[in-house]
Amino acid sequence: MQKDIQNSNAPSGANGYSNTTATLALAKASFRSIMRSPSAVVFTLAFPLIFILVFGFLGGGGTHIDVGITPGSDVNNPVIGMMEKTGMIRLVKDKTKAEFDKLLEKGNVDAMIDVHRKVNAPAYSVNVVYTSASRDKGGILKSVLNNLFYDKTLKPSVAEIRESTITGREYKTIDFILPGQLGFSLLSTGVFGTAFVFLSLRQTLVIKRFFATPVKRSSIVIGEGIARIGFALIGALFIILLGHFFFGFTLIHGAVTVVNMLLLATLGVIVFMGFGFIISGIAKNESMIPPISNIVTLPQFLLSGTFFSIEAFPNWLQPISRALPLTYLNDAMRKVAFEGLGLWDVKFQIMILLIWGIGIYAVAVKVFKWE
Amino acid sequence: METPKAIISVKNLVKKYDDFVAVQGLSFDVYEHEIFGLLGPNGAGKTTTLEIIETLRDKTSGEITVDGFSVDKQAQEIKQIIGVQLQAAGYYPNLNLVELIELFAGLYGADIKPMEMLEKVNLQDKAKAKYKALSGGQKQRFSIATTLINQPKIIFLDEPTTGLDPQARRNLWDLITEIRNAGTTVVITTHYMDEAEQLCDRVAFVERGEIIALDTPDNLIDQLVNSGFERKKEVKKANLEDVFINLTGKEWRE
Ligand SMILES: Nc1ncnc2c1ncn2[C@@H]1O[C@H](COP(=O)(O)OP(=O)(O)O)[C@@H](O)[C@H]1O
Ligand SMILES: [Mg+2]
């Protein structure tokens, strides 16, 4: 009744209507609705978790061992020749000592080898440095070398093998897989979720009913956005914590790393939601959403380093990979999580995401439909 | 009787959809605290007219004021003092009735208790149900509840009884009458004449976008009778609907 009296007395214009209240009411409603929608939960959580489980248990796929040859090492000797023949060992040459040290520390090379002819003797001395960042592969290399050492043809020429281990960070499969899955989860939530919601709100005339209230269009978009981002962040946090506590996902700076990852996730979802707005505008009905969304998500799923490092792709594919926004989100996530970089250190990746965001929203504003 | 005050005034309203003229120069006033009926067959232009007054569609030409506010310049003010039931509208998916009412309370900036709103339309037992799970009559009652959230001066009901069974229809008439008795002006569209005769203080007949008659149901009937009209068959004291209601009972069925 209070309200009525106010209304009749107010001249015109503002009589206490709050856009914030309206926006938050929408965010709350939308969030409740998302939490009860099976498809949203499946896309955001179940899907990435399955991949994380699979890869978490399978461990690192095709085994090859990257062995760096210490600068100054003898290269034309039977030891290195035999190592090459195993087919399992990839030799990494032509890098400086400093570069090798970094690679070794991160586990990007699994060991360093240094071979020298012993003074006054025909035999060689082999010096191997392993890294704790890659214990599994170090172990394999060790047994390979032991076999070589006892190999009859080599035996006379190898005098000794000296081994040592440096401590580096252990880079596990999960450290690669989890950020990729997280990125993909954000992409699906942003694209599918947003596209479905806005198309269905438009088609079922929910939005039309909203327009009969004093709510602003911006409140509708922002309210939905808040709910979607909130949901995506809860999903992200869940994935990160599960990965950390059950699969040993590396969080170098602990909580700070998590916060940085969530900030990146927020930027990611906002950018990806733009695709969703566009798709909701061009799709004529709900059955058109999955195919159109897949055009956006599948290439990124495959080419943005979700499963494999994009360096593993053929050269002609790499420029495509490097054009996709998810590539940069994944990249930034990995750098922040594993290498412990701050957000400022991944400013290049953030900038590319922002450029994508501006482009996407420029299109979204043009093609988005309210009715 | 004192002269009634017009709360809605429509003058020469024209609406074209491309070349098609859906509304051709409508003029009428709706008085404060009355139940005003727009009657006419499907496609007559009732929904179009209503939605233009509700500021949901643009008009081609004409002048409309709602409680002194112009639809052209003061749409926002109008939205705050009206309640709207659309002929076809959905509600936010996956939410129950209480949550939907909370959402609308937020959208209107109204401070209400959701359960009280549901009680007004006798849906308190369905508080935790989803809109989709309601019967036709319950859906319409819920829609009416959402129109009352901002304590509006006027509510617009677009064919609220279409598709309902006789009990649900009568039940809705009672509800609408209560709302009017509480001081709210009601604008309703229907193509059931018995409903208009029972419910409306004044009715306008709309045909192909034009008003062909506007008066109280009594006056319209009297005019016809005075012109010498007679029903072919002697009217009995009851009709088949009365029999149906009498046999099945008047209580709510949902
Ligand atoms: N958005 C629209 N575009 C084109 N024609 C429309 C549109 N809405 C309604 N019409 C046409 O305008 C006429 C009046 O429609 P409407 O106002 O819905 O009638 P009623 O509510 O009386 O059944 C109909 O012929 C309908 O086909
Ligand atoms: Mg209609």
XYZ file of C-alpha atoms and ligand atoms in Angstrom:
653
model
C 0.000 0.000 0.000
C 2.923 2.239 0.851
C 4.040 1.816 -2.740
C 0.662 2.844 -4.100
C 0.672 6.065 -2.195
C 4.194 6.834 -3.368
C 3.227 6.157 -6.943
C 0.274 8.490 -6.966
C 2.232 11.288 -5.358
C 5.428 11.011 -7.326
C 5.470 13.561 -10.160
C 7.197 11.427 -12.758
C 10.509 9.718 -13.148
C 12.351 8.098 -10.295
C 10.200 7.015 -7.421
C 12.624 4.696 -5.751
C 12.834 2.059 -8.444
C 16.128 0.248 -8.100
C 17.825 -1.287 -11.119
C 20.230 -3.050 -8.804
C 17.412 -4.820 -6.980
C 15.965 -5.922 -10.300
C 19.334 -7.104 -11.595
C 20.049 -9.094 -8.448
C 16.567 -10.626 -8.441
C 17.222 -11.809 -11.970
C 20.671 -13.097 -11.107
C 19.218 -15.074 -8.223
C 16.421 -16.527 -10.327
C 18.774 -17.403 -13.133
C 21.288 -18.992 -10.795
C 18.597 -21.161 -9.218
C 17.424 -22.166 -12.631
C 20.921 -23.073 -13.842
C 21.634 -25.157 -10.754
C 18.487 -27.163 -11.493
C 19.239 -27.615 -15.157
C 20.874 -30.986 -15.751
C 22.537 -30.003 -19.016
C 24.336 -27.040 -17.434
C 25.715 -29.173 -14.651
C 26.775 -31.909 -17.066
C 28.570 -29.526 -19.404
C 30.300 -27.567 -16.693
C 31.266 -30.325 -14.317
C 30.705 -33.870 -15.442
C 32.256 -33.486 -18.862
C 35.585 -31.989 -17.774
C 35.750 -34.226 -14.734
C 35.459 -37.327 -16.862
C 38.417 -36.218 -18.944
C 40.394 -35.343 -15.870
C 39.635 -38.747 -14.382
C 40.590 -40.545 -17.560
C 43.844 -38.675 -17.992
C 44.506 -38.533 -14.302
C 44.530 -42.322 -14.114
C 46.004 -43.064 -17.490
C 48.976 -40.842 -16.899
C 51.088 -39.438 -19.726
C 50.330 -40.952 -23.095
C 53.056 -41.898 -25.627
C 56.353 -42.335 -23.845
C 59.367 -40.663 -25.193
C 62.166 -39.267 -23.186
C 63.697 -35.924 -23.972
C 67.381 -35.960 -23.162
C 69.405 -32.801 -23.458
C 73.009 -33.014 -24.567
C 75.098 -30.811 -22.340
C 76.935 -28.179 -24.365
C 80.529 -29.274 -24.822
C 79.704 -32.952 -24.657
C 81.220 -35.381 -27.103
C 78.539 -36.330 -29.636
C 80.165 -38.949 -31.838
C 80.361 -41.729 -29.341
C 78.711 -45.143 -29.118
C 76.680 -44.235 -26.025
C 74.715 -41.483 -27.721
C 74.514 -43.567 -30.882
C 72.883 -46.416 -28.991
C 70.495 -44.077 -27.211
C 69.270 -42.766 -30.528
C 68.654 -46.296 -31.761
C 66.274 -47.153 -28.939
C 63.687 -44.941 -30.682
C 62.401 -43.929 -27.310
C 64.831 -41.185 -26.621
C 64.714 -37.802 -28.308
C 67.938 -35.895 -28.130
C 67.728 -32.170 -27.630
C 70.737 -30.242 -28.837
C 71.854 -26.716 -29.539
C 70.614 -24.926 -26.478
C 72.623 -22.937 -24.009
C 73.374 -24.137 -20.518
C 70.916 -21.631 -19.069
C 68.106 -22.722 -21.377
C 68.715 -26.342 -20.501
C 68.672 -25.584 -16.810
C 65.217 -24.056 -17.126
C 63.891 -26.905 -19.240
C 65.274 -29.421 -16.823
C 63.766 -27.685 -13.854
C 60.297 -27.704 -15.420
C 60.688 -31.235 -16.659
C 60.464 -30.162 -20.287
C 63.622 -32.219 -20.770
C 63.728 -35.322 -18.672
C 67.498 -35.516 -18.199
C 70.822 -34.107 -19.351
C 73.653 -36.237 -20.578
C 77.335 -35.343 -20.816
C 79.791 -37.779 -22.412
C 83.585 -37.382 -22.265
C 86.464 -39.581 -23.307
C 88.465 -40.438 -20.289
C 91.941 -39.037 -20.232
C 94.489 -41.593 -21.415
C 91.900 -44.283 -21.964
C 89.716 -45.528 -24.833
C 86.657 -45.586 -22.614
C 84.066 -42.891 -22.077
C 82.773 -41.341 -18.919
C 79.011 -40.683 -18.926
C 77.523 -38.054 -16.647
C 73.708 -38.064 -16.339
C 71.647 -35.480 -14.522
C 67.997 -36.359 -13.813
C 65.320 -34.014 -12.615
C 62.777 -34.554 -9.910
C 60.363 -32.750 -12.228
C 60.256 -35.918 -14.291
C 60.918 -38.862 -12.068
C 59.015 -41.443 -14.105
C 60.915 -40.781 -17.264
C 64.174 -40.415 -15.399
C 63.575 -43.894 -14.084
C 63.014 -45.248 -17.570
C 66.180 -43.564 -18.802
C 68.102 -45.001 -15.919
C 67.181 -48.530 -16.845
C 67.888 -47.850 -20.507
C 71.352 -46.616 -19.571
C 71.959 -49.582 -17.305
C 71.133 -51.898 -20.173
C 73.576 -50.017 -22.351
C 76.212 -50.211 -19.695
C 76.019 -53.969 -19.591
C 75.688 -54.281 -23.361
C 78.573 -56.399 -24.609
C 79.456 -54.199 -27.551
C 79.528 -51.089 -25.449
C 80.984 -52.466 -22.274
C 84.613 -51.946 -23.110
C 84.111 -48.389 -24.196
C 82.111 -47.123 -21.238
C 84.069 -46.753 -18.110
C 81.572 -45.282 -15.753
C 78.163 -43.697 -15.441
C 77.821 -40.961 -12.921
C 74.303 -39.997 -12.002
C 72.763 -37.166 -10.085
C 69.361 -35.586 -9.720
C 68.448 -31.961 -9.623
C 65.264 -30.852 -7.934
C 62.743 -29.296 -10.204
C 59.017 -29.013 -10.070
C 57.206 -32.107 -10.924
C 55.126 -31.435 -14.034
C 52.424 -34.030 -14.139
C 49.899 -34.860 -16.806
C 47.209 -33.309 -14.630
C 49.070 -29.996 -14.712
C 48.538 -29.921 -18.438
C 45.126 -31.557 -18.671
C 43.306 -29.693 -15.919
C 43.739 -26.133 -17.228
C 42.702 -27.362 -20.669
C 39.568 -29.005 -19.323
C 38.810 -25.997 -17.219
C 39.101 -23.753 -20.257
C 36.819 -25.996 -22.223
C 34.287 -26.127 -19.408
C 34.196 -22.335 -19.378
C 33.778 -22.287 -23.133
C 30.816 -24.691 -23.080
C 29.082 -22.965 -20.181
C 29.522 -19.584 -21.779
C 28.440 -20.578 -25.260
C 25.771 -23.267 -24.802
C 24.315 -21.938 -21.580
C 23.933 -18.371 -22.755
C 22.607 -19.333 -26.165
C 19.983 -21.703 -24.769
C 18.796 -19.391 -22.028
C 18.298 -16.312 -24.152
C 16.680 -18.179 -27.015
C 14.272 -19.977 -24.714
C 13.447 -16.861 -22.682
C 12.693 -15.108 -25.956
C 10.650 -17.940 -27.455
C 8.607 -18.699 -24.366
C 7.849 -14.961 -24.039
C 9.440 -14.784 -20.605
C 11.347 -11.732 -21.771
C 8.159 -10.167 -23.085
C 6.598 -10.541 -19.648
C 9.735 -8.958 -18.154
C 9.309 -6.019 -20.494
C 5.895 -5.397 -18.948
C 7.760 -4.595 -15.713
C 9.977 -1.530 -15.276
C 13.141 -3.641 -15.608
C 15.854 -2.383 -17.958
C 17.322 -4.503 -20.729
C 20.782 -4.043 -19.305
C 19.551 -5.500 -16.009
C 18.357 -8.608 -17.808
C 21.714 -9.107 -19.540
C 23.789 -8.295 -16.456
C 21.614 -10.410 -14.156
C 21.965 -13.403 -16.454
C 25.686 -12.719 -16.754
C 26.217 -12.624 -13.002
C 24.421 -15.942 -12.597
C 26.328 -17.573 -15.427
C 29.709 -16.304 -14.194
C 28.907 -17.320 -10.631
C 27.969 -20.786 -11.769
C 31.062 -21.117 -13.969
C 33.333 -20.008 -11.120
C 31.825 -22.490 -8.707
C 32.405 -25.157 -11.344
C 35.980 -23.962 -11.873
C 36.723 -23.925 -8.161
C 35.323 -27.416 -7.847
C 37.478 -28.700 -10.715
C 40.617 -27.008 -9.384
C 40.192 -28.262 -5.829
C 39.285 -31.767 -6.897
C 42.307 -31.818 -9.221
C 44.550 -30.505 -6.483
C 43.503 -32.798 -3.686
C 42.863 -35.987 -5.611
C 45.179 -35.806 -8.589
C 47.973 -33.633 -7.304
C 47.311 -30.668 -9.577
C 50.074 -28.142 -8.894
C 49.023 -24.830 -7.384
C 52.335 -23.110 -6.926
C 51.213 -20.224 -4.778
C 48.233 -22.015 -3.278
C 45.202 -19.794 -2.751
C 46.721 -16.886 -4.686
C 47.071 -19.139 -7.703
C 43.442 -20.219 -7.321
C 42.282 -16.601 -7.180
C 44.323 -15.744 -10.273
C 42.866 -18.718 -12.088
C 39.341 -17.663 -11.129
C 40.003 -14.143 -12.397
C 41.161 -15.575 -15.695
C 38.102 -17.833 -15.697
C 35.846 -14.796 -15.262
C 37.410 -13.064 -18.230
C 37.104 -16.284 -20.213
C 33.388 -16.806 -19.506
C 32.569 -13.188 -20.292
C 34.275 -13.480 -23.669
C 32.687 -16.854 -24.403
C 29.223 -15.640 -23.375
C 29.508 -13.242 -26.300
C 29.429 -16.248 -28.643
C 26.309 -17.391 -26.788
C 24.568 -14.047 -27.334
C 25.369 -14.196 -31.028
C 24.109 -17.769 -31.361
C 20.868 -17.020 -29.483
C 20.289 -14.244 -32.010
C 20.873 -16.263 -35.159
C 19.328 -19.584 -34.079
C 15.700 -19.946 -35.162
C 14.891 -22.654 -32.634
C 16.474 -24.714 -29.894
C 17.530 -27.553 -32.143
C 19.735 -25.159 -34.094
C 21.766 -24.243 -31.041
C 23.914 -27.368 -30.659
C 25.142 -27.434 -34.273
C 25.940 -23.721 -34.322
C 27.551 -23.886 -30.900
C 29.665 -26.824 -31.989
C 31.043 -24.757 -34.840
C 32.398 -22.439 -32.182
C 33.400 -24.924 -29.503
C 34.670 -28.001 -31.365
C 37.590 -26.390 -33.200
C 38.683 -24.808 -29.953
C 38.227 -28.084 -28.117
C 40.544 -29.767 -30.610
C 42.976 -27.038 -31.543
C 43.421 -24.876 -28.476
C 45.728 -27.140 -26.553
C 43.028 -28.753 -24.485
C 44.618 -32.187 -24.714
C 47.936 -31.657 -26.453
C 50.341 -28.835 -26.521
C 49.688 -26.908 -29.716
C 53.400 -27.265 -30.492
C 52.604 -30.893 -31.271
C 50.424 -29.828 -34.214
C 51.713 -29.683 -37.775
C 53.077 -26.306 -38.757
C 50.177 -25.390 -41.013
C 47.707 -25.875 -38.142
C 49.537 -23.776 -35.646
C 48.474 -20.374 -36.952
C 44.830 -21.502 -36.612
C 45.460 -22.628 -33.067
C 47.122 -19.348 -32.325
C 44.083 -17.438 -33.559
C 41.630 -19.043 -31.128
C 40.732 -17.388 -27.815
C 40.679 -20.630 -25.839
C 44.346 -21.168 -26.740
C 45.224 -18.036 -24.831
C 43.010 -18.813 -21.884
C 44.558 -22.294 -21.600
C 48.012 -20.885 -21.987
C 47.489 -18.240 -19.329
C 45.906 -20.768 -16.958
C 48.881 -23.123 -17.262
C 51.393 -20.380 -16.799
C 49.601 -19.090 -13.732
C 48.964 -22.485 -12.189
C 52.170 -24.316 -12.888
C 54.809 -21.706 -13.516
C 53.450 -19.480 -10.804
C 53.269 -16.378 -12.977
C 51.114 -13.458 -11.951
C 48.332 -11.975 -14.057
C 50.629 -9.197 -15.236
C 53.017 -11.816 -16.649
C 50.258 -13.199 -18.845
C 49.129 -9.773 -20.028
C 49.709 -10.763 -23.620
C 47.226 -13.650 -23.348
C 44.792 -11.410 -21.489
C 45.111 -8.772 -24.176
C 44.310 -11.259 -26.941
C 41.248 -12.413 -24.978
C 40.137 -8.809 -24.565
C 40.518 -8.172 -28.283
C 38.390 -11.242 -28.973
C 35.878 -9.996 -26.429
C 35.545 -6.616 -28.094
C 35.120 -8.225 -31.500
C 32.555 -10.754 -30.309
C 30.440 -8.233 -28.439
C 30.522 -5.850 -31.384
C 28.870 -8.598 -33.425
C 26.564 -9.639 -30.556
C 25.125 -6.136 -30.257
C 24.214 -6.326 -33.957
C 22.637 -9.778 -34.099
C 21.114 -10.202 -30.638
C 17.297 -10.315 -30.648
C 15.003 -9.444 -27.785
C 11.724 -10.603 -29.382
C -24.263 9.440 -10.670
C -21.080 11.521 -10.646
C -19.179 11.702 -13.926
C -16.657 8.867 -14.010
C -12.994 9.715 -14.352
C -11.130 8.252 -17.329
C -7.935 6.489 -16.251
C -7.070 5.340 -19.763
C -7.773 7.418 -22.804
C -7.201 6.113 -26.334
C -7.659 8.493 -29.286
C -7.536 7.509 -32.960
C -5.229 4.569 -32.362
C -3.868 3.113 -35.611
C -1.529 0.135 -35.892
C -0.139 -1.157 -39.171
C 1.882 -4.335 -39.566
C 3.611 -3.497 -42.851
C 0.645 -2.946 -45.180
C -1.899 -4.660 -42.995
C -3.954 -2.320 -40.813
C -4.698 -4.268 -37.626
C -6.172 -1.344 -35.684
C -7.902 1.456 -37.569
C -8.604 4.540 -35.509
C -9.803 3.213 -32.182
C -10.986 5.700 -29.573
C -12.279 4.847 -26.125
C -11.908 5.722 -22.459
C -11.614 3.329 -19.554
C -13.046 4.675 -16.309
C -11.451 4.322 -12.935
C -12.514 1.217 -10.937
C -14.531 -0.368 -13.729
C -14.146 -3.682 -15.499
C -13.850 -2.768 -19.130
C -14.228 -5.469 -21.748
C -12.774 -5.529 -25.249
C -14.859 -8.081 -27.100
C -14.371 -9.432 -30.541
C -13.470 -12.455 -32.638
C -9.940 -13.722 -33.064
C -7.814 -11.351 -35.091
C -9.996 -8.335 -34.299
C -7.055 -6.428 -32.864
C -7.697 -6.829 -29.129
C -4.223 -8.029 -28.185
C -2.592 -5.435 -30.402
C -4.580 -2.641 -28.745
C -3.847 -3.917 -25.248
C -0.133 -4.330 -25.823
C 0.158 -0.832 -27.239
C -1.484 0.555 -24.105
C 0.878 -1.592 -22.024
C 3.814 0.032 -23.898
C 4.932 -3.353 -25.228
C 4.310 -2.478 -28.877
C 4.746 0.711 -30.846
C 1.711 2.319 -32.379
C 1.573 3.744 -35.866
C -0.389 6.814 -34.799
C -2.862 8.057 -32.210
C -2.687 9.285 -28.658
C -2.834 7.247 -25.494
C -2.563 8.283 -21.884
C -2.618 5.963 -18.893
C -3.298 7.671 -15.576
C -2.046 10.873 -17.135
C 1.180 9.348 -18.490
C 1.785 9.300 -22.215
C 2.730 5.942 -23.724
C 5.254 7.702 -25.960
C 7.304 9.428 -23.323
C 6.471 7.848 -19.988
C 6.515 4.133 -20.635
C 8.549 3.539 -17.501
C 6.019 5.338 -15.285
C 3.157 3.452 -16.881
C 4.834 0.095 -16.296
C 5.049 0.854 -12.606
C 1.314 1.371 -12.185
C -0.044 -1.408 -14.377
C -0.189 -5.163 -14.072
C -0.084 -7.196 -17.253
C -1.255 -10.667 -18.084
C -0.212 -11.532 -21.620
C -2.332 -13.737 -23.817
C 0.636 -16.058 -24.163
C 3.542 -15.782 -21.764
C 5.920 -18.163 -20.098
C 7.680 -17.936 -16.782
C 11.309 -18.416 -15.919
C 12.117 -22.136 -16.224
C 12.921 -24.420 -13.266
C 11.531 -22.068 -10.612
C 8.601 -22.724 -8.288
C 5.751 -20.285 -7.742
C 7.227 -18.633 -4.659
C 10.527 -18.095 -6.441
C 8.763 -16.671 -9.485
C 6.847 -14.222 -7.299
C 10.131 -13.220 -5.608
C 11.628 -12.602 -9.027
C 8.751 -10.348 -10.065
C 8.888 -8.549 -6.738
C 12.514 -7.740 -7.560
C 11.666 -6.666 -11.095
C 8.953 -4.324 -9.836
C 10.919 -3.239 -6.799
C 7.922 -4.237 -4.673
C 8.203 -5.358 -1.084
C 5.671 -8.169 -0.775
C 5.327 -11.548 0.862
C 5.144 -14.219 -1.860
C 2.824 -16.464 0.160
C 0.337 -13.641 0.622
C 0.262 -13.081 -3.121
C -0.394 -16.771 -3.696
C -3.127 -16.750 -1.064
C -4.896 -13.967 -2.920
C -5.375 -16.319 -5.859
C -5.796 -19.420 -3.689
C -2.572 -21.085 -4.798
C -0.897 -21.322 -1.397
C -0.972 -25.117 -1.658
C 0.996 -24.941 -4.895
C 3.764 -22.721 -3.505
C 6.490 -25.257 -4.297
C 5.060 -26.374 -7.625
C 6.501 -25.409 -10.991
C 4.358 -23.250 -13.283
C 4.381 -25.976 -15.924
C 2.796 -28.432 -13.523
C -0.288 -26.257 -12.931
C -3.712 -26.791 -14.490
C -5.067 -24.240 -16.960
C -7.099 -22.414 -14.349
C -4.230 -22.395 -11.861
C -1.902 -21.014 -14.514
C -4.268 -18.134 -15.150
C -4.682 -17.467 -11.454
C -0.916 -17.444 -11.053
C -0.568 -15.029 -13.965
C -3.095 -12.777 -12.262
C -1.101 -12.988 -9.033
C 1.967 -11.697 -10.901
C -0.068 -8.727 -12.157
C -0.896 -7.720 -8.576
C 2.651 -7.652 -7.205
C 3.239 -3.941 -7.730
C -0.216 -3.059 -6.374
C -1.171 -1.642 -9.757
C -3.936 0.855 -10.457
C -4.915 -0.990 -13.609
C -4.557 -4.604 -14.629
C -4.829 -5.915 -18.175
C -6.060 -9.464 -18.709
C -5.862 -10.820 -22.240
C -8.286 -13.734 -22.683
C -7.731 -15.065 -19.170
C -10.567 -17.599 -19.411
C -9.944 -19.024 -22.868
C -9.624 -22.785 -22.680
C -10.836 -23.099 -19.086
C -13.653 -25.345 -17.888
C -16.869 -23.723 -16.565
C -15.858 -24.007 -12.898
C -12.457 -22.490 -13.443
C -14.046 -19.731 -15.502
C -16.572 -18.789 -12.803
C -13.861 -19.000 -10.220
C -11.784 -16.528 -12.213
C -14.752 -14.169 -12.569
C -15.050 -14.098 -8.787
C -11.348 -13.352 -8.462
C -11.498 -10.559 -11.022
C -14.528 -9.039 -9.337
C -12.705 -9.116 -5.987
C -9.720 -7.338 -7.495
C -11.968 -4.651 -8.918
C -13.794 -4.294 -5.595
C -10.411 -3.695 -3.973
C -10.115 -0.578 -6.150
C -8.213 -1.770 -9.214
C -9.361 -0.937 -12.720
C -9.576 -4.025 -14.918
C -9.293 -4.176 -18.704
C -10.153 -7.608 -20.023
C -10.489 -9.168 -23.460
C -12.671 -12.142 -24.194
C -14.751 -13.639 -26.924
C -17.293 -15.132 -24.535
C -20.395 -12.971 -24.352
C -21.823 -14.601 -21.240
C -18.604 -13.706 -19.479
C -18.734 -10.100 -20.615
C -22.357 -9.805 -19.580
C -21.617 -11.160 -16.098
C -18.364 -9.414 -15.478
C -17.979 -6.169 -17.381
C -19.317 -2.761 -16.448
C -18.850 -1.582 -20.020
C -17.836 -3.358 -23.185
C -16.471 -2.323 -26.559
C -17.085 -4.554 -29.546
C -14.022 -4.638 -31.764
C -14.270 -5.906 -35.302
C -11.435 -5.729 -37.845
C -9.649 -3.091 -35.822
C -12.663 -0.847 -35.347
C -15.029 -0.296 -32.443
C -18.536 -1.011 -33.643
C -20.329 -0.530 -30.308
C -19.436 0.683 -26.813
C -21.797 0.746 -23.831
C -22.878 -1.181 -20.752
C -24.061 -4.725 -21.492
C -27.559 -3.756 -20.253
C -27.862 -0.783 -22.587
C -26.608 -2.771 -25.565
C -29.166 -5.511 -24.902
C -31.966 -2.999 -24.351
C -31.152 -1.215 -27.581
C -31.372 -4.468 -29.472
C -34.625 -5.443 -27.816
C -36.108 -1.996 -28.455
C -35.258 -2.326 -32.119
C -37.734 -5.210 -32.192
C -35.303 -8.104 -31.917
C -36.601 -11.377 -30.555
C -34.839 -14.647 -29.944
C -36.127 -17.390 -32.180
C -36.613 -19.796 -29.308
C -38.268 -18.963 -26.023
C -35.515 -18.653 -23.438
C -35.682 -21.215 -20.683
C -34.904 -20.262 -17.113
C -31.596 -22.144 -17.290
C -29.129 -23.209 -19.939
C -26.955 -26.271 -20.396
C -24.033 -24.670 -18.579
C -26.250 -24.140 -15.555
C -27.109 -27.838 -15.688
C -23.439 -28.753 -15.888
C -22.463 -26.513 -12.982
C -25.429 -27.779 -10.994
C -24.502 -31.407 -11.589
C -20.756 -31.160 -11.118
C -20.739 -28.627 -8.323
C -19.298 -25.177 -8.250
C -16.224 -25.882 -6.160
C -12.727 -25.593 -7.549
C -11.417 -28.579 -9.313
C -7.685 -28.102 -9.346
N 3.421 -9.066 -34.939
C 2.505 -9.086 -35.920
N 2.878 -8.995 -37.202
C 1.968 -9.008 -38.190
N 0.659 -9.124 -38.000
C 0.206 -9.229 -36.745
C 1.108 -9.215 -35.634
N 0.396 -9.335 -34.506
C -0.896 -9.414 -34.884
N -1.026 -9.344 -36.219
C -2.284 -9.368 -36.970
O -3.090 -8.313 -36.501
C -4.421 -8.743 -36.378
C -4.901 -8.522 -34.980
O -4.248 -9.422 -34.129
P -4.515 -9.461 -32.570
O -4.347 -8.096 -32.031
O -3.660 -10.518 -31.991
O -6.032 -9.896 -32.502
P -6.894 -10.507 -31.316
O -6.113 -10.370 -30.067
O -8.136 -9.704 -31.306
O -7.168 -11.926 -31.644
C -4.470 -10.188 -36.817
O -4.893 -10.258 -38.158
C -3.050 -10.643 -36.698
O -2.767 -11.624 -37.662
Mg -5.508 -11.813 -28.798
